[in-house]
GROMACS .gro file of C-alpha atoms in nm:
model
  212
    1MET     CA    1  -0.518   1.916   9.509
    2GLU     CA    2  -0.329   1.834   9.162
    3VAL     CA    3  -0.577   1.873   8.842
    4MET     CA    4  -0.568   1.547   8.652
    5ASP     CA    5  -0.497   1.592   8.279
    6THR     CA    6  -0.740   1.480   7.993
    7ASP     CA    7  -0.505   1.197   7.887
    8GLU     CA    8  -0.468   1.061   8.210
    9ALA     CA    9  -0.800   1.079   8.338
   10THR     CA   10  -0.908   0.894   8.003
   11SER     CA   11  -0.650   0.636   8.065
   12LEU     CA   12  -0.768   0.556   8.418
   13LEU     CA   13  -1.130   0.546   8.294
   14LEU     CA   14  -1.055   0.316   8.031
   15ASP     CA   15  -0.894   0.085   8.329
   16ARG     CA   16  -1.230   0.087   8.489
   17LEU     CA   17  -1.419   0.000   8.205
   18ARG     CA   18  -1.209  -0.298   8.115
   19ARG     CA   19  -1.257  -0.392   8.505
   20GLY     CA   20  -1.659  -0.388   8.447
   21ASP     CA   21  -1.736  -0.030   8.590
   22HIS     CA   22  -2.004   0.059   8.349
   23GLN     CA   23  -2.047   0.413   8.503
   24ALA     CA   24  -1.701   0.500   8.406
   25LEU     CA   25  -1.833   0.543   8.025
   26GLY     CA   26  -2.065   0.816   8.118
   27GLU     CA   27  -1.771   0.983   8.299
   28LEU     CA   28  -1.529   0.910   7.969
   29PHE     CA   29  -1.804   1.077   7.730
   30ALA     CA   30  -1.853   1.386   7.963
   31LEU     CA   31  -1.473   1.450   7.996
   32HIS     CA   32  -1.452   1.473   7.590
   33ARG     CA   33  -1.811   1.624   7.553
   34GLU     CA   34  -1.694   1.966   7.528
   35ARG     CA   35  -1.431   1.900   7.240
   36LEU     CA   36  -1.730   1.689   7.073
   37GLY     CA   37  -1.975   1.943   7.087
   38ARG     CA   38  -1.744   2.202   6.923
   39MET     CA   39  -1.686   1.937   6.612
   40VAL     CA   40  -2.063   1.867   6.566
   41GLN     CA   41  -2.126   2.241   6.583
   42MET     CA   42  -1.871   2.311   6.305
   43ARG     CA   43  -1.989   2.043   6.091
   44LEU     CA   44  -2.369   2.097   6.121
   45ASP     CA   45  -2.530   2.184   5.823
   46ARG     CA   46  -2.659   2.586   5.833
   47ARG     CA   47  -2.992   2.465   5.707
   48LEU     CA   48  -3.054   2.307   6.042
   49TYR     CA   49  -2.956   2.570   6.265
   50GLY     CA   50  -3.253   2.620   6.468
   51ARG     CA   51  -3.392   2.274   6.432
   52LEU     CA   52  -3.102   2.070   6.560
   53ALA     CA   53  -2.869   2.120   6.824
   54ALA     CA   54  -2.528   1.980   6.915
   55GLU     CA   55  -2.650   1.837   7.224
   56ASP     CA   56  -2.951   1.661   7.064
   57ILE     CA   57  -2.660   1.483   6.850
   58LEU     CA   58  -2.452   1.397   7.143
   59GLN     CA   59  -2.729   1.243   7.327
   60ASP     CA   60  -2.778   1.011   7.041
   61ALA     CA   61  -2.406   0.944   6.980
   62PHE     CA   62  -2.347   0.837   7.368
   63LEU     CA   63  -2.629   0.561   7.311
   64ASP     CA   64  -2.447   0.462   7.018
   65VAL     CA   65  -2.090   0.448   7.229
   66ALA     CA   66  -2.274   0.261   7.487
   67ARG     CA   67  -2.360  -0.007   7.255
   68ARG     CA   68  -2.040  -0.027   7.059
   69PHE     CA   69  -1.800  -0.018   7.337
   70GLY     CA   70  -1.736  -0.367   7.346
   71GLU     CA   71  -1.581  -0.352   6.985
   72TYR     CA   72  -1.342  -0.088   7.085
   73VAL     CA   73  -1.207  -0.242   7.388
   74VAL     CA   74  -1.141  -0.571   7.189
   75ASN     CA   75  -0.973  -0.413   6.910
   76PRO     CA   76  -0.838  -0.051   6.976
   77THR     CA   77  -0.678   0.095   6.658
   78VAL     CA   78  -0.706   0.417   6.728
   79PRO     CA   79  -0.724   0.671   7.035
   80VAL     CA   80  -1.043   0.647   7.234
   81TYR     CA   81  -1.139   1.019   7.146
   82VAL     CA   82  -1.077   0.923   6.787
   83TRP     CA   83  -1.310   0.642   6.806
   84LEU     CA   84  -1.564   0.865   7.025
   85ARG     CA   85  -1.556   1.148   6.749
   86TYR     CA   86  -1.606   0.890   6.454
   87LEU     CA   87  -1.929   0.750   6.612
   88THR     CA   88  -2.061   1.113   6.696
   89LEU     CA   89  -1.981   1.236   6.340
   90GLN     CA   90  -2.123   0.909   6.203
   91ARG     CA   91  -2.423   0.999   6.405
   92LEU     CA   92  -2.445   1.366   6.279
   93HIS     CA   93  -2.416   1.245   5.925
   94GLN     CA   94  -2.748   1.002   5.971
   95VAL     CA   95  -2.932   1.264   6.132
   96GLN     CA   96  -2.867   1.523   5.874
   97ARG     CA   97  -2.919   1.285   5.586
   98ARG     CA   98  -3.280   1.192   5.764
   99HIS     CA   99  -3.363   1.587   5.777
  100LEU     CA  100  -3.209   1.683   5.420
  101GLY     CA  101  -3.217   1.382   5.209
  102ALA     CA  102  -3.086   1.422   4.869
  103GLN     CA  103  -3.030   1.793   4.948
  104MET     CA  104  -2.754   1.702   5.191
  105ARG     CA  105  -2.401   1.816   5.102
  106ASP     CA  106  -2.168   1.539   5.005
  107ALA     CA  107  -2.455   1.317   5.043
  108GLY     CA  108  -2.299   1.020   4.885
  109LEU     CA  109  -1.979   1.021   5.112
  110GLU     CA  110  -1.983   0.817   5.424
  111VAL     CA  111  -1.807   0.867   5.761
  112THR     CA  112  -1.517   0.624   5.803
  113LEU     CA  113  -1.271   0.569   6.095
  114ASN     CA  114  -0.952   0.537   5.902
  115GLY     CA  115  -0.930   0.789   5.621
  116GLN     CA  116  -1.085   1.133   5.554
  117ALA     CA  117  -1.446   1.180   5.704
  118GLY     CA  118  -1.694   1.247   5.457
  119MET     CA  119  -1.840   1.576   5.665
  120SER     CA  120  -1.524   1.848   5.650
  121ALA     CA  121  -1.567   2.140   5.841
  122HIS     CA  122  -1.739   2.443   5.682
  123CYS     CA  123  -1.550   2.711   5.534
  124GLU     CA  124  -1.803   2.963   5.701
  125SER     CA  125  -1.779   2.818   6.043
  126LEU     CA  126  -1.373   2.816   6.032
  127ALA     CA  127  -1.374   3.192   5.930
  128GLY     CA  128  -1.627   3.276   6.213
  129GLU     CA  129  -1.413   3.094   6.458
  130LEU     CA  130  -1.076   3.253   6.345
  131VAL     CA  131  -1.243   3.606   6.349
  132GLY     CA  132  -1.376   3.573   6.691
  133HIS     CA  133  -1.015   3.504   6.792
  134PHE     CA  134  -0.858   3.795   6.649
  135THR     CA  135  -1.101   4.106   6.680
  136SER     CA  136  -1.378   4.195   6.924
  137PRO     CA  137  -1.750   4.245   6.866
  138SER     CA  138  -1.705   4.628   6.874
  139GLN     CA  139  -1.488   4.599   6.574
  140ALA     CA  140  -1.764   4.514   6.322
  141ALA     CA  141  -1.633   4.645   6.022
  142MET     CA  142  -1.306   4.511   6.075
  143ARG     CA  143  -1.450   4.170   6.175
  144GLU     CA  144  -1.648   4.149   5.821
  145GLU     CA  145  -1.341   4.289   5.651
  146LEU     CA  146  -1.118   3.984   5.780
  147ARG     CA  147  -1.403   3.732   5.774
  148ASN     CA  148  -1.436   3.783   5.377
  149GLN     CA  149  -1.065   3.755   5.346
  150LEU     CA  150  -1.030   3.444   5.573
  151LEU     CA  151  -1.321   3.289   5.413
  152GLN     CA  152  -1.176   3.351   5.038
  153ALA     CA  153  -0.833   3.182   5.165
  154LEU     CA  154  -0.989   2.877   5.344
  155GLU     CA  155  -1.188   2.820   5.001
  156SER     CA  156  -0.885   2.846   4.802
  157MET     CA  157  -0.691   2.594   5.044
  158ASP     CA  158  -0.664   2.229   4.969
  159PRO     CA  159  -0.905   2.062   5.154
  160LEU     CA  160  -0.708   1.827   5.364
  161ASP     CA  161  -0.506   2.148   5.469
  162ARG     CA  162  -0.813   2.324   5.559
  163GLU     CA  163  -0.932   1.995   5.767
  164VAL     CA  164  -0.597   1.948   5.935
  165LEU     CA  165  -0.641   2.313   6.055
  166ALA     CA  166  -0.997   2.259   6.171
  167LEU     CA  167  -0.904   1.961   6.377
  168ARG     CA  168  -0.586   2.105   6.538
  169HIS     CA  169  -0.724   2.436   6.636
  170PHE     CA  170  -1.089   2.419   6.669
  171GLU     CA  171  -1.124   2.059   6.779
  172GLU     CA  172  -0.799   2.064   6.964
  173LEU     CA  173  -0.661   1.761   6.872
  174GLY     CA  174  -0.297   1.686   6.892
  175ASN     CA  175  -0.069   1.582   6.570
  176ASN     CA  176  -0.118   1.195   6.642
  177GLU     CA  177  -0.512   1.260   6.663
  178VAL     CA  178  -0.502   1.430   6.311
  179ALA     CA  179  -0.310   1.170   6.159
  180ALA     CA  180  -0.537   0.907   6.281
  181VAL     CA  181  -0.862   1.073   6.187
  182LEU     CA  182  -0.744   1.133   5.829
  183GLY     CA  183  -0.574   0.822   5.798
  184ILE     CA  184  -0.217   1.000   5.707
  185SER     CA  185   0.115   0.978   5.841
  186LYS     CA  186   0.207   1.176   6.150
  187ASP     CA  187   0.473   1.364   5.963
  188ALA     CA  188   0.224   1.435   5.661
  189ALA     CA  189  -0.021   1.568   5.943
  190SER     CA  190   0.231   1.829   6.061
  191LYS     CA  191   0.349   1.947   5.762
  192ARG     CA  192   0.000   2.008   5.620
  193HIS     CA  193  -0.058   2.236   5.943
  194ILE     CA  194   0.267   2.415   5.893
  195ARG     CA  195   0.160   2.500   5.541
  196ALA     CA  196  -0.201   2.608   5.634
  197LEU     CA  197  -0.069   2.827   5.923
  198LYS     CA  198   0.154   2.996   5.653
  199ARG     CA  199  -0.128   3.047   5.413
  200LEU     CA  200  -0.325   3.240   5.687
  201ARG     CA  201  -0.036   3.428   5.886
  202THR     CA  202  -0.017   3.700   5.636
  203LEU     CA  203  -0.392   3.782   5.688
  204LEU     CA  204  -0.381   3.720   6.087
  205GLU     CA  205  -0.063   3.913   6.177
  206PRO     CA  206  -0.205   4.284   6.131
  207TYR     CA  207  -0.477   4.198   6.356
  208GLU     CA  208  -0.271   4.021   6.645
  209SER     CA  209  -0.176   4.363   6.766
  210THR     CA  210  -0.491   4.537   6.732
  211ASP     CA  211  -0.651   4.691   7.041
  212ALA     CA  212  -1.029   4.570   7.137
   0.00000   0.00000   0.00000
C-alpha cells in the first residue's frame, strides 16, 4: 500500500473540511502534532520545565483551532501548517505569560501570523538539539565541548538567521513555510539559511566522522 505524503494528506483533509466533515479537523491536527510539539518544546521557557508539558499546550491549541478554523477557510493566506503553528505559538505565549507575568522573556512581544514571532527558539535548546545529532551519550566530554562552542556561535548569530535555522532543521519547515512564518521573501529565507549553515559548518565538520 502506497504511503501518502504529508502535503497530499493535508490537501485531502482540507477538502473534507470544506465539505463539512468536522472529524477531519482532528485528523489534520494529529497529522502535524509531532512537528507542533517540537516547536513548543524548543520555545518553552526553561523555568517552566516540569510544570508545563508540550502536550498541555497542544490540547489547548486544538480547541483554538476548532473555534477559529472557519476564519482560515474563508481567507487561507498562508499554508495550513503555518496557521496551526501560529495558533499553537500564540497559546504557548499566553500560557507562559500567565505563569511568569512580568518575568517572561520578551513579555511585550506578541505572536503575529505574518512577520517575526515574538518567541524565538532558545539558543540552549538549539545547541542541545545539534549536539544530539553529532555525538552519542557516551561522548560526554565531547558533547559538552561542542555544546559550548555551538551556544557561543548561536548567540553571536543574527537572530533572524538563527530562527531560520531552527525552523528548517528542527521544525522541519520548507523554505516557503519559513518565508511565510517570518514574513520575508523566499529568496531571503534561502539566503539566510545558507548563511547560518556556513557559520556552523566549521564547528560541526570535525564531529561528522567521529565514531559513536
